PDB file of C-alpha atoms in Angstrom:
ATOM      1  CA  MET A  10       0.313 -11.059   9.207  1.00 45.00           C
ATOM      2  CA  PRO A  11      -1.467  -8.442  11.697  1.00 46.00           C
ATOM      3  CA  LYS A  12      -5.043  -8.147  11.787  1.00 51.00           C
ATOM      4  CA  PRO A  13      -6.372  -4.583  12.043  1.00 51.00           C
ATOM      5  CA  HIS A  14     -10.159  -6.053  13.076  1.00 52.00           C
ATOM      6  CA  GLN A  15      -8.910  -7.811  15.873  1.00 51.00           C
ATOM      7  CA  GLU A  16      -9.575  -6.329  19.532  1.00 54.00           C
ATOM      8  CA  PRO A  17      -6.901  -4.397  20.831  1.00 52.00           C
ATOM      9  CA  ASN A  18      -6.083  -6.872  24.130  1.00 59.00           C
ATOM     10  CA  GLN A  19      -5.971  -9.763  21.042  1.00 72.00           C
ATOM     11  CA  ILE A  20      -3.069  -7.806  18.947  1.00 88.00           C
ATOM     12  CA  SER A  21       0.396  -7.834  20.103  1.00 95.00           C
ATOM     13  CA  THR A  22       2.236  -4.712  21.505  1.00 97.00           C
ATOM     14  CA  ARG A  23       4.351  -4.741  18.081  1.00 97.00           C
ATOM     15  CA  GLU A  24       1.108  -4.409  16.279  1.00 97.00           C
ATOM     16  CA  ARG A  25      -0.571  -1.917  18.045  1.00 98.00           C
ATOM     17  CA  LEU A  26       2.377   0.123  17.627  1.00 98.00           C
ATOM     18  CA  LEU A  27       2.484  -0.482  13.814  1.00 98.00           C
ATOM     19  CA  LEU A  28      -1.367   0.702  13.525  1.00 97.00           C
ATOM     20  CA  SER A  29      -0.914   3.531  15.949  1.00 98.00           C
ATOM     21  CA  SER A  30       1.697   4.869  13.715  1.00 98.00           C
ATOM     22  CA  LEU A  31      -0.031   4.056  10.694  1.00 97.00           C
ATOM     23  CA  LYS A  32      -3.035   6.132  11.682  1.00 97.00           C
ATOM     24  CA  ALA A  33      -0.677   9.212  13.049  1.00 98.00           C
ATOM     25  CA  PHE A  34       1.781   9.268   9.776  1.00 97.00           C
ATOM     26  CA  GLY A  35      -1.255   8.401   7.292  1.00 94.00           C
ATOM     27  CA  HIS A  36      -2.482  12.217   8.308  1.00 94.00           C
ATOM     28  CA  ARG A  37       0.588  13.847   9.380  1.00 96.00           C
ATOM     29  CA  ASP A  38       4.004  14.461   8.282  1.00 95.00           C
ATOM     30  CA  TYR A  39       6.883  12.659   9.889  1.00 97.00           C
ATOM     31  CA  ASP A  40       8.109  15.741  12.016  1.00 97.00           C
ATOM     32  CA  ALA A  41       4.635  16.750  12.961  1.00 97.00           C
ATOM     33  CA  VAL A  42       4.201  12.911  14.863  1.00 98.00           C
ATOM     34  CA  SER A  43       5.558  12.296  18.350  1.00 98.00           C
ATOM     35  CA  THR A  44       6.526   8.815  19.768  1.00 98.00           C
ATOM     36  CA  ARG A  45       4.235   9.789  22.768  1.00 98.00           C
ATOM     37  CA  GLU A  46       1.401  10.268  20.817  1.00 98.00           C
ATOM     38  CA  ILE A  47       1.736   6.820  19.220  1.00 98.00           C
ATOM     39  CA  VAL A  48       2.506   5.025  22.274  1.00 98.00           C
ATOM     40  CA  ALA A  49      -0.501   6.627  23.661  1.00 98.00           C
ATOM     41  CA  ASP A  50      -2.900   5.577  21.208  1.00 98.00           C
ATOM     42  CA  ALA A  51      -1.672   2.034  21.292  1.00 98.00           C
ATOM     43  CA  GLY A  52      -2.002   1.938  24.900  1.00 97.00           C
ATOM     44  CA  VAL A  53       1.259   0.578  25.499  1.00 97.00           C
ATOM     45  CA  ASN A  54       4.931   1.826  27.529  1.00 96.00           C
ATOM     46  CA  ILE A  55       7.009   4.476  25.726  1.00 96.00           C
ATOM     47  CA  SER A  56      10.262   1.840  25.758  1.00 97.00           C
ATOM     48  CA  ALA A  57       8.384  -0.372  23.846  1.00 98.00           C
ATOM     49  CA  ILE A  58       9.013   1.451  20.219  1.00 98.00           C
ATOM     50  CA  SER A  59      12.874   1.122  21.346  1.00 97.00           C
ATOM     51  CA  TYR A  60      12.284  -2.344  22.231  1.00 97.00           C
ATOM     52  CA  HIS A  61      10.479  -3.771  19.221  1.00 98.00           C
ATOM     53  CA  PHE A  62      11.837  -1.007  16.323  1.00 98.00           C
ATOM     54  CA  GLY A  63      14.895   0.793  18.080  1.00 97.00           C
ATOM     55  CA  GLY A  64      13.251   4.265  17.497  1.00 97.00           C
ATOM     56  CA  LYS A  65      10.923   6.368  15.485  1.00 98.00           C
ATOM     57  CA  GLU A  66      12.773   6.137  12.167  1.00 98.00           C
ATOM     58  CA  GLN A  67      12.769   2.243  12.533  1.00 98.00           C
ATOM     59  CA  LEU A  68       9.208   2.259  13.359  1.00 98.00           C
ATOM     60  CA  TYR A  69       8.668   4.416  10.634  1.00 98.00           C
ATOM     61  CA  LEU A  70      10.548   2.435   7.795  1.00 98.00           C
ATOM     62  CA  ALA A  71       8.410  -0.980   9.611  1.00 98.00           C
ATOM     63  CA  THR A  72       4.883   0.781   9.129  1.00 98.00           C
ATOM     64  CA  ALA A  73       5.838   1.483   5.304  1.00 98.00           C
ATOM     65  CA  GLU A  74       6.917  -2.451   5.314  1.00 98.00           C
ATOM     66  CA  TYR A  75       3.811  -3.375   7.596  1.00 97.00           C
ATOM     67  CA  LEU A  76       1.477  -1.325   4.959  1.00 96.00           C
ATOM     68  CA  ALA A  77       2.901  -2.750   2.156  1.00 95.00           C
ATOM     69  CA  GLU A  78       2.762  -6.124   3.022  1.00 96.00           C
ATOM     70  CA  THR A  79      -1.066  -5.845   4.317  1.00 93.00           C
ATOM     71  CA  LEU A  80      -2.051  -4.463   1.244  1.00 91.00           C
ATOM     72  CA  ARG A  81      -0.249  -6.884  -1.188  1.00 93.00           C
ATOM     73  CA  ALA A  82      -1.470  -9.666   1.145  1.00 92.00           C
ATOM     74  CA  GLY A  83      -5.007  -9.146   0.387  1.00 89.00           C
ATOM     75  CA  LEU A  84      -4.279  -8.866  -3.598  1.00 90.00           C
ATOM     76  CA  GLN A  85      -1.473 -11.842  -3.773  1.00 93.00           C
ATOM     77  CA  ASP A  86      -3.713 -14.422  -4.972  1.00 92.00           C
ATOM     78  CA  GLN A  87      -5.305 -12.222  -7.716  1.00 92.00           C
ATOM     79  CA  LEU A  88      -1.771 -10.880  -8.568  1.00 93.00           C
ATOM     80  CA  THR A  89      -0.473 -14.193  -9.053  1.00 93.00           C
ATOM     81  CA  GLN A  90      -3.413 -15.720 -10.676  1.00 93.00           C
ATOM     82  CA  ILE A  91      -3.452 -12.645 -13.194  1.00 93.00           C
ATOM     83  CA  LEU A  92       0.795 -12.883 -14.233  1.00 90.00           C
ATOM     84  CA  ALA A  93       0.018 -16.545 -14.632  1.00 92.00           C
ATOM     85  CA  VAL A  94      -2.218 -16.189 -17.424  1.00 93.00           C
ATOM     86  CA  ALA A  95      -2.187 -12.893 -19.299  1.00 90.00           C
ATOM     87  CA  GLU A  96       0.679 -13.810 -21.273  1.00 84.00           C
ATOM     88  CA  GLN A  97      -1.109 -16.760 -22.968  1.00 90.00           C
ATOM     89  CA  THR A  98      -4.629 -14.974 -22.826  1.00 91.00           C
ATOM     90  CA  ASP A  99      -6.471 -12.688 -25.183  1.00 94.00           C
ATOM     91  CA  ALA A 100      -6.826  -9.259 -25.212  1.00 95.00           C
ATOM     92  CA  VAL A 101     -10.693  -9.318 -24.212  1.00 96.00           C
ATOM     93  CA  THR A 102     -10.084 -11.665 -20.752  1.00 95.00           C
ATOM     94  CA  CYS A 103      -7.430  -9.323 -20.074  1.00 96.00           C
ATOM     95  CA  ARG A 104      -9.987  -6.550 -20.006  1.00 96.00           C
ATOM     96  CA  SER A 105     -12.035  -8.477 -17.944  1.00 95.00           C
ATOM     97  CA  LEU A 106      -8.913  -9.610 -15.616  1.00 95.00           C
ATOM     98  CA  LEU A 107      -8.108  -5.737 -15.269  1.00 95.00           C
ATOM     99  CA  THR A 108     -11.589  -4.790 -14.364  1.00 94.00           C
ATOM    100  CA  LYS A 109     -11.112  -7.246 -11.481  1.00 93.00           C
ATOM    101  CA  PHE A 110      -8.016  -6.078 -10.726  1.00 93.00           C
ATOM    102  CA  ILE A 111      -9.230  -2.283 -10.436  1.00 93.00           C
ATOM    103  CA  ASN A 112     -11.841  -3.043  -8.580  1.00 91.00           C
ATOM    104  CA  SER A 113      -9.935  -5.375  -5.851  1.00 90.00           C
ATOM    105  CA  LEU A 114      -7.856  -2.062  -5.493  1.00 88.00           C
ATOM    106  CA  VAL A 115     -10.392   0.351  -5.249  1.00 86.00           C
ATOM    107  CA  ASP A 116     -11.949  -2.083  -2.621  1.00 86.00           C
ATOM    108  CA  SER A 117      -8.700  -2.175  -0.530  1.00 84.00           C
ATOM    109  CA  LEU A 118      -7.421   1.332  -1.057  1.00 79.00           C
ATOM    110  CA  LEU A 119     -10.862   3.436  -0.970  1.00 80.00           C
ATOM    111  CA  TRP A 120     -13.063   0.882   1.560  1.00 82.00           C
ATOM    112  CA  GLY A 121     -10.588  -1.465   3.235  1.00 81.00           C
ATOM    113  CA  GLU A 122      -9.576  -1.449   6.947  1.00 84.00           C
ATOM    114  CA  LEU A 123      -6.387   0.672   6.612  1.00 85.00           C
ATOM    115  CA  SER A 124      -7.572   2.616   3.858  1.00 80.00           C
ATOM    116  CA  GLY A 125      -8.508   5.857   5.730  1.00 80.00           C
ATOM    117  CA  ASP A 126      -4.475   5.867   6.724  1.00 89.00           C
ATOM    118  CA  ALA A 127      -2.700   4.099   3.960  1.00 88.00           C
ATOM    119  CA  ALA A 128      -3.909   6.707   1.437  1.00 83.00           C
ATOM    120  CA  GLY A 129      -1.979   9.503   3.086  1.00 86.00           C
ATOM    121  CA  PHE A 130       1.313   7.778   4.003  1.00 93.00           C
ATOM    122  CA  ILE A 131       1.522   6.667   0.656  1.00 89.00           C
ATOM    123  CA  PHE A 132       0.707   9.988  -0.733  1.00 86.00           C
ATOM    124  CA  ARG A 133       3.126  11.909   1.571  1.00 90.00           C
ATOM    125  CA  GLU A 134       5.875   9.156   0.058  1.00 94.00           C
ATOM    126  CA  GLN A 135       5.318   9.758  -2.871  1.00 89.00           C
ATOM    127  CA  ASN A 136       5.503  13.530  -2.802  1.00 91.00           C
ATOM    128  CA  HIS A 137       8.569  13.510  -0.219  1.00 95.00           C
ATOM    129  CA  PRO A 138      10.570  10.135  -0.941  1.00 97.00           C
ATOM    130  CA  THR A 139      12.090   8.937   2.290  1.00 97.00           C
ATOM    131  CA  ALA A 140      13.638   5.736   2.569  1.00 98.00           C
ATOM    132  CA  ALA A 141      10.145   4.347   3.396  1.00 98.00           C
ATOM    133  CA  PHE A 142       9.413   5.031  -0.250  1.00 97.00           C
ATOM    134  CA  ASP A 143      11.765   2.351  -1.519  1.00 98.00           C
ATOM    135  CA  ILE A 144       9.937  -0.118   0.890  1.00 98.00           C
ATOM    136  CA  LEU A 145       6.551   0.804  -0.437  1.00 96.00           C
ATOM    137  CA  TYR A 146       7.681   0.863  -4.239  1.00 96.00           C
ATOM    138  CA  GLN A 147       9.226  -2.669  -4.164  1.00 97.00           C
ATOM    139  CA  GLN A 148       7.019  -4.481  -2.248  1.00 96.00           C
ATOM    140  CA  LEU A 149       3.536  -2.599  -3.131  1.00 93.00           C
ATOM    141  CA  MET A 150       4.073  -0.620  -5.890  1.00 92.00           C
ATOM    142  CA  LEU A 151       6.228  -2.622  -8.185  1.00 94.00           C
ATOM    143  CA  PRO A 152       4.073  -5.586  -8.271  1.00 94.00           C
ATOM    144  CA  LEU A 153       0.796  -3.624  -8.806  1.00 92.00           C
ATOM    145  CA  GLN A 154       2.502  -1.616 -11.727  1.00 93.00           C
ATOM    146  CA  ASN A 155       4.103  -4.860 -13.488  1.00 93.00           C
ATOM    147  CA  THR A 156       0.220  -6.302 -13.064  1.00 94.00           C
ATOM    148  CA  TYR A 157      -1.346  -3.634 -14.554  1.00 93.00           C
ATOM    149  CA  ALA A 158       1.295  -3.364 -17.110  1.00 95.00           C
ATOM    150  CA  THR A 159       0.999  -6.837 -18.340  1.00 95.00           C
ATOM    151  CA  LEU A 160      -2.687  -6.339 -18.734  1.00 96.00           C
ATOM    152  CA  LEU A 161      -2.824  -3.247 -20.283  1.00 96.00           C
ATOM    153  CA  SER A 162       0.278  -4.480 -23.064  1.00 95.00           C
ATOM    154  CA  ARG A 163      -1.717  -7.325 -24.000  1.00 95.00           C
ATOM    155  CA  ILE A 164      -5.191  -4.854 -24.262  1.00 96.00           C
ATOM    156  CA  THR A 165      -3.098  -2.629 -26.491  1.00 96.00           C
ATOM    157  CA  GLY A 166      -0.986  -4.549 -28.510  1.00 95.00           C
ATOM    158  CA  ARG A 167       2.229  -2.592 -27.125  1.00 96.00           C
ATOM    159  CA  THR A 168       5.048  -4.020 -25.118  1.00 95.00           C
ATOM    160  CA  VAL A 169       4.937  -3.707 -21.448  1.00 94.00           C
ATOM    161  CA  ASP A 170       8.224  -1.099 -21.367  1.00 94.00           C
ATOM    162  CA  ASN A 171       6.404   1.290 -23.957  1.00 96.00           C
ATOM    163  CA  ARG A 172       6.131   4.862 -22.781  1.00 96.00           C
ATOM    164  CA  GLN A 173       2.091   4.709 -23.404  1.00 96.00           C
ATOM    165  CA  THR A 174       1.954   1.611 -21.421  1.00 95.00           C
ATOM    166  CA  LYS A 175       4.284   2.932 -18.607  1.00 94.00           C
ATOM    167  CA  LEU A 176       1.919   5.934 -18.704  1.00 95.00           C
ATOM    168  CA  LEU A 177      -1.275   4.372 -18.751  1.00 94.00           C
ATOM    169  CA  THR A 178      -0.735   2.080 -16.211  1.00 93.00           C
ATOM    170  CA  HIS A 179       0.388   4.768 -13.665  1.00 90.00           C
ATOM    171  CA  ALA A 180      -2.496   6.897 -14.586  1.00 91.00           C
ATOM    172  CA  LEU A 181      -4.946   4.204 -13.469  1.00 89.00           C
ATOM    173  CA  MET A 182      -2.962   3.133 -10.441  1.00 86.00           C
ATOM    174  CA  GLY A 183      -2.738   7.266  -9.258  1.00 82.00           C
ATOM    175  CA  GLN A 184      -6.505   7.649  -9.599  1.00 83.00           C
ATOM    176  CA  ILE A 185      -7.247   5.418  -6.874  1.00 80.00           C
ATOM    177  CA  ILE A 186      -4.790   7.362  -4.581  1.00 72.00           C
ATOM    178  CA  GLY A 187      -6.549  10.496  -5.907  1.00 74.00           C
ATOM    179  CA  PHE A 188     -10.002   9.309  -5.179  1.00 76.00           C
ATOM    180  CA  ARG A 189      -9.129   8.482  -1.663  1.00 72.00           C
ATOM    181  CA  MET A 190      -7.049  11.405  -0.817  1.00 69.00           C
ATOM    182  CA  ALA A 191     -10.185  13.552  -2.592  1.00 73.00           C
ATOM    183  CA  GLN A 192     -12.895  11.202  -0.687  1.00 66.00           C
ATOM    184  CA  THR A 193     -14.229  14.152   1.564  1.00 64.00           C
TER     185      THR A 193
END
């Protein structure tokens, strides 16, 4: 797993490209970002994109995968623990687990190492989905949704697939992204 806080000379060319790509695509639309800009920021040769990814589109999709994997890795232990105990846990304990889970997401998306770039990337994909949205959804959003919905169903006494449970799940998740996008 890439470590964004490493010194540039300790990070592989592939990882530098992913970080530079996330930085660029996190602040501007796909068409507004040039591959030359990405390689200049990464400090690598233009041919590195072709070598490692095949082209700009594949780099963009790999960036979505990198983002989803990195964010999820930081939450994976908590996701696993919550889902293992939530079904057998009372509403009070589930409220406590939900509070801790929300705090972890806030820390990750508002102040985490990738937060400045992640929110814009995710927000753009939610508003104008591409194939990258499917990657983000399957690898990051769906596991987060399932965890929220499981906890909320135990807290409210509704089923996981209940319409109100789903709406509350999305409202809670969306607020964190909204706060990140409006942080300034």
